Amino acid sequence: MKHRKKARELAFLTLYAWDLRGENPKEIYEEFIKERRISNEVVRHYARRLLDAVQKNLPEIDATIEEFLKGWSFDRLGYVERNALRLGVAELLYLNPPDPGRVFIDILDIVKKYVDERSAKFVNGVLSAIYKAKLAPKKEENKVEKEGK
């Protein structure tokens, strides 16, 4: 879905600027919408949902990320990596996207665009570990329940 990809990048840029500058995220979001002339309501709405999910669940999201960082501390994460992970975790855990694989692809494309391939591999490893631990077992349970009916 092209609209969700654009929404993810808009949400990412807002989170990145918020983390870097410490300003009001709603103002930053509005700034990016004007600056990039984003008029598509579907993009704007989904980006807002993503941002709301991150802000509402930030302590839990950061704790989840930190739990799955192997040999790395949360404070050492770069701004891009930290906010790409926040965005991915928020969407996967709180918005139940129809295509989790697409979430991974879009998040990794964002990291490659703003940093590099190596950082994208790192983010992919952390997101994959979180997905497998937190979501894969639930999907398997749902599959077994449906087959049992």
mmCIF file with all atom_site columns, C-alpha atoms in Angstrom, residues 4-145:
data_model
loop_
_atom_site.group_PDB
_atom_site.id
_atom_site.type_symbol
_atom_site.label_atom_id
_atom_site.label_alt_id
_atom_site.label_comp_id
_atom_site.label_asym_id
_atom_site.label_entity_id
_atom_site.label_seq_id
_atom_site.pdbx_PDB_ins_code
_atom_site.Cartn_x
_atom_site.Cartn_y
_atom_site.Cartn_z
_atom_site.occupancy
_atom_site.B_iso_or_equiv
_atom_site.pdbx_formal_charge
_atom_site.auth_seq_id
_atom_site.auth_comp_id
_atom_site.auth_asym_id
_atom_site.auth_atom_id
_atom_site.pdbx_PDB_model_num
ATOM 1   C CA . ARG A 1 4   ? 0.938  3.442   4.226  1.00 0.00 ? 4   ARG A CA 1
ATOM 2   C CA . LYS A 1 5   ? 4.544  3.656   3.052  1.00 0.00 ? 5   LYS A CA 1
ATOM 3   C CA . LYS A 1 6   ? 4.231  7.450   2.783  1.00 0.00 ? 6   LYS A CA 1
ATOM 4   C CA . ALA A 1 7   ? 2.471  7.585   6.161  1.00 0.00 ? 7   ALA A CA 1
ATOM 5   C CA . ARG A 1 8   ? 5.257  5.562   7.767  1.00 0.00 ? 8   ARG A CA 1
ATOM 6   C CA . GLU A 1 9   ? 7.899  7.931   6.433  1.00 0.00 ? 9   GLU A CA 1
ATOM 7   C CA . LEU A 1 10  ? 5.925  10.978  7.602  1.00 0.00 ? 10  LEU A CA 1
ATOM 8   C CA . ALA A 1 11  ? 5.533  9.441   11.068 1.00 0.00 ? 11  ALA A CA 1
ATOM 9   C CA . PHE A 1 12  ? 9.219  8.492   11.134 1.00 0.00 ? 12  PHE A CA 1
ATOM 10  C CA . LEU A 1 13  ? 10.355 12.001  10.214 1.00 0.00 ? 13  LEU A CA 1
ATOM 11  C CA . THR A 1 14  ? 8.118  13.445  12.914 1.00 0.00 ? 14  THR A CA 1
ATOM 12  C CA . LEU A 1 15  ? 9.475  11.037  15.541 1.00 0.00 ? 15  LEU A CA 1
ATOM 13  C CA . TYR A 1 16  ? 13.050 11.698  14.461 1.00 0.00 ? 16  TYR A CA 1
ATOM 14  C CA . ALA A 1 17  ? 12.645 15.477  14.675 1.00 0.00 ? 17  ALA A CA 1
ATOM 15  C CA . TRP A 1 18  ? 10.800 15.190  17.995 1.00 0.00 ? 18  TRP A CA 1
ATOM 16  C CA . ASP A 1 19  ? 13.587 13.030  19.470 1.00 0.00 ? 19  ASP A CA 1
ATOM 17  C CA . LEU A 1 20  ? 16.283 15.335  18.124 1.00 0.00 ? 20  LEU A CA 1
ATOM 18  C CA . ARG A 1 21  ? 14.694 18.703  18.873 1.00 0.00 ? 21  ARG A CA 1
ATOM 19  C CA . GLY A 1 22  ? 12.411 17.880  21.800 1.00 0.00 ? 22  GLY A CA 1
ATOM 20  C CA . GLU A 1 23  ? 9.630  20.078  20.449 1.00 0.00 ? 23  GLU A CA 1
ATOM 21  C CA . ASN A 1 24  ? 5.899  19.399  20.370 1.00 0.00 ? 24  ASN A CA 1
ATOM 22  C CA . PRO A 1 25  ? 5.357  16.399  18.049 1.00 0.00 ? 25  PRO A CA 1
ATOM 23  C CA . LYS A 1 26  ? 1.981  17.708  16.831 1.00 0.00 ? 26  LYS A CA 1
ATOM 24  C CA . GLU A 1 27  ? 3.618  20.931  15.697 1.00 0.00 ? 27  GLU A CA 1
ATOM 25  C CA . ILE A 1 28  ? 6.430  19.006  14.005 1.00 0.00 ? 28  ILE A CA 1
ATOM 26  C CA . TYR A 1 29  ? 3.854  16.791  12.251 1.00 0.00 ? 29  TYR A CA 1
ATOM 27  C CA . GLU A 1 30  ? 1.972  19.852  10.953 1.00 0.00 ? 30  GLU A CA 1
ATOM 28  C CA . GLU A 1 31  ? 5.283  21.383  9.867  1.00 0.00 ? 31  GLU A CA 1
ATOM 29  C CA . PHE A 1 32  ? 6.142  18.320  7.765  1.00 0.00 ? 32  PHE A CA 1
ATOM 30  C CA . ILE A 1 33  ? 2.661  18.200  6.226  1.00 0.00 ? 33  ILE A CA 1
ATOM 31  C CA . LYS A 1 34  ? 2.977  21.812  5.088  1.00 0.00 ? 34  LYS A CA 1
ATOM 32  C CA . GLU A 1 35  ? 6.624  21.514  4.062  1.00 0.00 ? 35  GLU A CA 1
ATOM 33  C CA . ARG A 1 36  ? 6.038  18.379  1.985  1.00 0.00 ? 36  ARG A CA 1
ATOM 34  C CA . ARG A 1 37  ? 2.570  19.438  0.816  1.00 0.00 ? 37  ARG A CA 1
ATOM 35  C CA . ILE A 1 38  ? 0.931  16.226  1.953  1.00 0.00 ? 38  ILE A CA 1
ATOM 36  C CA . SER A 1 39  ? -2.739 16.596  1.121  1.00 0.00 ? 39  SER A CA 1
ATOM 37  C CA . ASN A 1 40  ? -3.746 12.931  0.973  1.00 0.00 ? 40  ASN A CA 1
ATOM 38  C CA . GLU A 1 41  ? -6.070 12.319  3.931  1.00 0.00 ? 41  GLU A CA 1
ATOM 39  C CA . VAL A 1 42  ? -5.335 8.574   4.006  1.00 0.00 ? 42  VAL A CA 1
ATOM 40  C CA . VAL A 1 43  ? -1.605 9.266   4.434  1.00 0.00 ? 43  VAL A CA 1
ATOM 41  C CA . ARG A 1 44  ? -2.214 11.933  7.047  1.00 0.00 ? 44  ARG A CA 1
ATOM 42  C CA . HIS A 1 45  ? -4.676 9.806   9.011  1.00 0.00 ? 45  HIS A CA 1
ATOM 43  C CA . TYR A 1 46  ? -2.459 6.718   9.128  1.00 0.00 ? 46  TYR A CA 1
ATOM 44  C CA . ALA A 1 47  ? 0.625  8.760   10.044 1.00 0.00 ? 47  ALA A CA 1
ATOM 45  C CA . ARG A 1 48  ? -1.370 10.299  12.901 1.00 0.00 ? 48  ARG A CA 1
ATOM 46  C CA . ARG A 1 49  ? -2.436 6.816   14.085 1.00 0.00 ? 49  ARG A CA 1
ATOM 47  C CA . LEU A 1 50  ? 1.198  5.693   14.054 1.00 0.00 ? 50  LEU A CA 1
ATOM 48  C CA . LEU A 1 51  ? 2.339  8.729   16.011 1.00 0.00 ? 51  LEU A CA 1
ATOM 49  C CA . ASP A 1 52  ? -0.473 8.331   18.524 1.00 0.00 ? 52  ASP A CA 1
ATOM 50  C CA . ALA A 1 53  ? 0.456  4.670   19.041 1.00 0.00 ? 53  ALA A CA 1
ATOM 51  C CA . VAL A 1 54  ? 4.085  5.591   19.701 1.00 0.00 ? 54  VAL A CA 1
ATOM 52  C CA . GLN A 1 55  ? 3.289  8.461   22.054 1.00 0.00 ? 55  GLN A CA 1
ATOM 53  C CA . LYS A 1 56  ? 0.633  6.540   23.988 1.00 0.00 ? 56  LYS A CA 1
ATOM 54  C CA . ASN A 1 57  ? 2.861  3.490   24.463 1.00 0.00 ? 57  ASN A CA 1
ATOM 55  C CA . LEU A 1 58  ? 6.364  4.996   24.455 1.00 0.00 ? 58  LEU A CA 1
ATOM 56  C CA . PRO A 1 59  ? 7.604  3.563   27.789 1.00 0.00 ? 59  PRO A CA 1
ATOM 57  C CA . GLU A 1 60  ? 6.460  0.048   26.821 1.00 0.00 ? 60  GLU A CA 1
ATOM 58  C CA . ILE A 1 61  ? 7.859  0.381   23.304 1.00 0.00 ? 61  ILE A CA 1
ATOM 59  C CA . ASP A 1 62  ? 11.259 1.552   24.536 1.00 0.00 ? 62  ASP A CA 1
ATOM 60  C CA . ALA A 1 63  ? 11.351 -1.209  27.171 1.00 0.00 ? 63  ALA A CA 1
ATOM 61  C CA . THR A 1 64  ? 10.528 -3.807  24.503 1.00 0.00 ? 64  THR A CA 1
ATOM 62  C CA . ILE A 1 65  ? 13.273 -2.518  22.220 1.00 0.00 ? 65  ILE A CA 1
ATOM 63  C CA . GLU A 1 66  ? 15.791 -2.486  25.061 1.00 0.00 ? 66  GLU A CA 1
ATOM 64  C CA . GLU A 1 67  ? 14.845 -6.046  26.018 1.00 0.00 ? 67  GLU A CA 1
ATOM 65  C CA . PHE A 1 68  ? 15.785 -7.283  22.544 1.00 0.00 ? 68  PHE A CA 1
ATOM 66  C CA . LEU A 1 69  ? 19.019 -5.342  22.063 1.00 0.00 ? 69  LEU A CA 1
ATOM 67  C CA . LYS A 1 70  ? 21.760 -7.919  22.390 1.00 0.00 ? 70  LYS A CA 1
ATOM 68  C CA . GLY A 1 71  ? 25.060 -6.434  23.531 1.00 0.00 ? 71  GLY A CA 1
ATOM 69  C CA . TRP A 1 72  ? 23.777 -2.925  22.924 1.00 0.00 ? 72  TRP A CA 1
ATOM 70  C CA . SER A 1 73  ? 22.146 -0.294  25.112 1.00 0.00 ? 73  SER A CA 1
ATOM 71  C CA . PHE A 1 74  ? 19.123 1.760   24.153 1.00 0.00 ? 74  PHE A CA 1
ATOM 72  C CA . ASP A 1 75  ? 21.046 4.992   24.774 1.00 0.00 ? 75  ASP A CA 1
ATOM 73  C CA . ARG A 1 76  ? 23.628 4.030   22.156 1.00 0.00 ? 76  ARG A CA 1
ATOM 74  C CA . LEU A 1 77  ? 21.073 3.776   19.369 1.00 0.00 ? 77  LEU A CA 1
ATOM 75  C CA . GLY A 1 78  ? 21.264 6.479   16.728 1.00 0.00 ? 78  GLY A CA 1
ATOM 76  C CA . TYR A 1 79  ? 18.254 8.738   16.221 1.00 0.00 ? 79  TYR A CA 1
ATOM 77  C CA . VAL A 1 80  ? 17.293 7.008   12.975 1.00 0.00 ? 80  VAL A CA 1
ATOM 78  C CA . GLU A 1 81  ? 17.579 3.491   14.342 1.00 0.00 ? 81  GLU A CA 1
ATOM 79  C CA . ARG A 1 82  ? 15.800 4.323   17.612 1.00 0.00 ? 82  ARG A CA 1
ATOM 80  C CA . ASN A 1 83  ? 12.846 5.988   15.927 1.00 0.00 ? 83  ASN A CA 1
ATOM 81  C CA . ALA A 1 84  ? 12.566 3.436   13.134 1.00 0.00 ? 84  ALA A CA 1
ATOM 82  C CA . LEU A 1 85  ? 12.374 0.743   15.817 1.00 0.00 ? 85  LEU A CA 1
ATOM 83  C CA . ARG A 1 86  ? 9.825  2.725   17.807 1.00 0.00 ? 86  ARG A CA 1
ATOM 84  C CA . LEU A 1 87  ? 7.679  3.110   14.724 1.00 0.00 ? 87  LEU A CA 1
ATOM 85  C CA . GLY A 1 88  ? 7.942  -0.546  13.721 1.00 0.00 ? 88  GLY A CA 1
ATOM 86  C CA . VAL A 1 89  ? 7.241  -1.858  17.215 1.00 0.00 ? 89  VAL A CA 1
ATOM 87  C CA . ALA A 1 90  ? 4.278  0.496   17.663 1.00 0.00 ? 90  ALA A CA 1
ATOM 88  C CA . GLU A 1 91  ? 2.689  -0.568  14.398 1.00 0.00 ? 91  GLU A CA 1
ATOM 89  C CA . LEU A 1 92  ? 3.321  -4.272  14.850 1.00 0.00 ? 92  LEU A CA 1
ATOM 90  C CA . LEU A 1 93  ? 2.229  -4.466  18.489 1.00 0.00 ? 93  LEU A CA 1
ATOM 91  C CA . TYR A 1 94  ? -0.544 -1.881  18.686 1.00 0.00 ? 94  TYR A CA 1
ATOM 92  C CA . LEU A 1 95  ? -2.063 -1.408  15.214 1.00 0.00 ? 95  LEU A CA 1
ATOM 93  C CA . ASN A 1 96  ? -2.260 -5.004  13.999 1.00 0.00 ? 96  ASN A CA 1
ATOM 94  C CA . PRO A 1 97  ? -1.296 -4.278  10.376 1.00 0.00 ? 97  PRO A CA 1
ATOM 95  C CA . PRO A 1 98  ? -2.760 -6.570  7.701  1.00 0.00 ? 98  PRO A CA 1
ATOM 96  C CA . ASP A 1 99  ? 0.700  -7.210  6.224  1.00 0.00 ? 99  ASP A CA 1
ATOM 97  C CA . PRO A 1 100 ? 3.499  -7.241  8.843  1.00 0.00 ? 100 PRO A CA 1
ATOM 98  C CA . GLY A 1 101 ? 6.030  -8.043  6.138  1.00 0.00 ? 101 GLY A CA 1
ATOM 99  C CA . ARG A 1 102 ? 5.255  -4.746  4.443  1.00 0.00 ? 102 ARG A CA 1
ATOM 100 C CA . VAL A 1 103 ? 5.909  -2.939  7.732  1.00 0.00 ? 103 VAL A CA 1
ATOM 101 C CA . PHE A 1 104 ? 9.384  -4.518  7.838  1.00 0.00 ? 104 PHE A CA 1
ATOM 102 C CA . ILE A 1 105 ? 10.124 -3.586  4.225  1.00 0.00 ? 105 ILE A CA 1
ATOM 103 C CA . ASP A 1 106 ? 9.053  0.025   4.657  1.00 0.00 ? 106 ASP A CA 1
ATOM 104 C CA . ILE A 1 107 ? 10.914 0.489   7.946  1.00 0.00 ? 107 ILE A CA 1
ATOM 105 C CA . LEU A 1 108 ? 14.084 -0.978  6.447  1.00 0.00 ? 108 LEU A CA 1
ATOM 106 C CA . ASP A 1 109 ? 13.763 1.242   3.372  1.00 0.00 ? 109 ASP A CA 1
ATOM 107 C CA . ILE A 1 110 ? 13.537 4.264   5.670  1.00 0.00 ? 110 ILE A CA 1
ATOM 108 C CA . VAL A 1 111 ? 16.686 3.232   7.548  1.00 0.00 ? 111 VAL A CA 1
ATOM 109 C CA . LYS A 1 112 ? 18.574 2.602   4.306  1.00 0.00 ? 112 LYS A CA 1
ATOM 110 C CA . LYS A 1 113 ? 17.469 5.993   2.974  1.00 0.00 ? 113 LYS A CA 1
ATOM 111 C CA . TYR A 1 114 ? 18.590 7.941   6.041  1.00 0.00 ? 114 TYR A CA 1
ATOM 112 C CA . VAL A 1 115 ? 21.580 5.854   7.217  1.00 0.00 ? 115 VAL A CA 1
ATOM 113 C CA . ASP A 1 116 ? 22.806 2.717   5.433  1.00 0.00 ? 116 ASP A CA 1
ATOM 114 C CA . GLU A 1 117 ? 22.398 -1.000  4.760  1.00 0.00 ? 117 GLU A CA 1
ATOM 115 C CA . ARG A 1 118 ? 24.288 -2.020  7.893  1.00 0.00 ? 118 ARG A CA 1
ATOM 116 C CA . SER A 1 119 ? 21.919 -0.076  10.142 1.00 0.00 ? 119 SER A CA 1
ATOM 117 C CA . ALA A 1 120 ? 18.966 -1.563  8.268  1.00 0.00 ? 120 ALA A CA 1
ATOM 118 C CA . LYS A 1 121 ? 20.254 -5.073  9.026  1.00 0.00 ? 121 LYS A CA 1
ATOM 119 C CA . PHE A 1 122 ? 20.580 -4.168  12.703 1.00 0.00 ? 122 PHE A CA 1
ATOM 120 C CA . VAL A 1 123 ? 17.017 -2.784  12.821 1.00 0.00 ? 123 VAL A CA 1
ATOM 121 C CA . ASN A 1 124 ? 15.739 -5.843  10.952 1.00 0.00 ? 124 ASN A CA 1
ATOM 122 C CA . GLY A 1 125 ? 17.370 -8.161  13.482 1.00 0.00 ? 125 GLY A CA 1
ATOM 123 C CA . VAL A 1 126 ? 15.817 -6.369  16.458 1.00 0.00 ? 126 VAL A CA 1
ATOM 124 C CA . LEU A 1 127 ? 12.370 -6.060  14.835 1.00 0.00 ? 127 LEU A CA 1
ATOM 125 C CA . SER A 1 128 ? 12.442 -9.714  13.774 1.00 0.00 ? 128 SER A CA 1
ATOM 126 C CA . ALA A 1 129 ? 13.302 -10.858 17.285 1.00 0.00 ? 129 ALA A CA 1
ATOM 127 C CA . ILE A 1 130 ? 10.473 -8.771  18.751 1.00 0.00 ? 130 ILE A CA 1
ATOM 128 C CA . TYR A 1 131 ? 8.021  -10.026 16.135 1.00 0.00 ? 131 TYR A CA 1
ATOM 129 C CA . LYS A 1 132 ? 8.942  -13.669 16.709 1.00 0.00 ? 132 LYS A CA 1
ATOM 130 C CA . ALA A 1 133 ? 8.719  -13.358 20.495 1.00 0.00 ? 133 ALA A CA 1
ATOM 131 C CA . LYS A 1 134 ? 5.622  -11.182 20.764 1.00 0.00 ? 134 LYS A CA 1
ATOM 132 C CA . LEU A 1 135 ? 3.495  -11.786 17.671 1.00 0.00 ? 135 LEU A CA 1
ATOM 133 C CA . ALA A 1 136 ? 4.380  -15.069 16.015 1.00 0.00 ? 136 ALA A CA 1
ATOM 134 C CA . PRO A 1 137 ? 3.124  -17.157 18.991 1.00 0.00 ? 137 PRO A CA 1
ATOM 135 C CA . LYS A 1 138 ? -0.211 -15.273 18.956 1.00 0.00 ? 138 LYS A CA 1
ATOM 136 C CA . LYS A 1 139 ? -0.639 -15.822 15.216 1.00 0.00 ? 139 LYS A CA 1
ATOM 137 C CA . GLU A 1 140 ? 0.043  -19.535 15.697 1.00 0.00 ? 140 GLU A CA 1
ATOM 138 C CA . GLU A 1 141 ? -2.523 -19.714 18.535 1.00 0.00 ? 141 GLU A CA 1
ATOM 139 C CA . ASN A 1 142 ? -5.134 -18.023 16.341 1.00 0.00 ? 142 ASN A CA 1
ATOM 140 C CA . LYS A 1 143 ? -4.386 -20.442 13.507 1.00 0.00 ? 143 LYS A CA 1
ATOM 141 C CA . VAL A 1 144 ? -4.822 -23.467 15.812 1.00 0.00 ? 144 VAL A CA 1
ATOM 142 C CA . GLU A 1 145 ? -8.089 -22.039 17.194 1.00 0.00 ? 145 GLU A CA 1
#
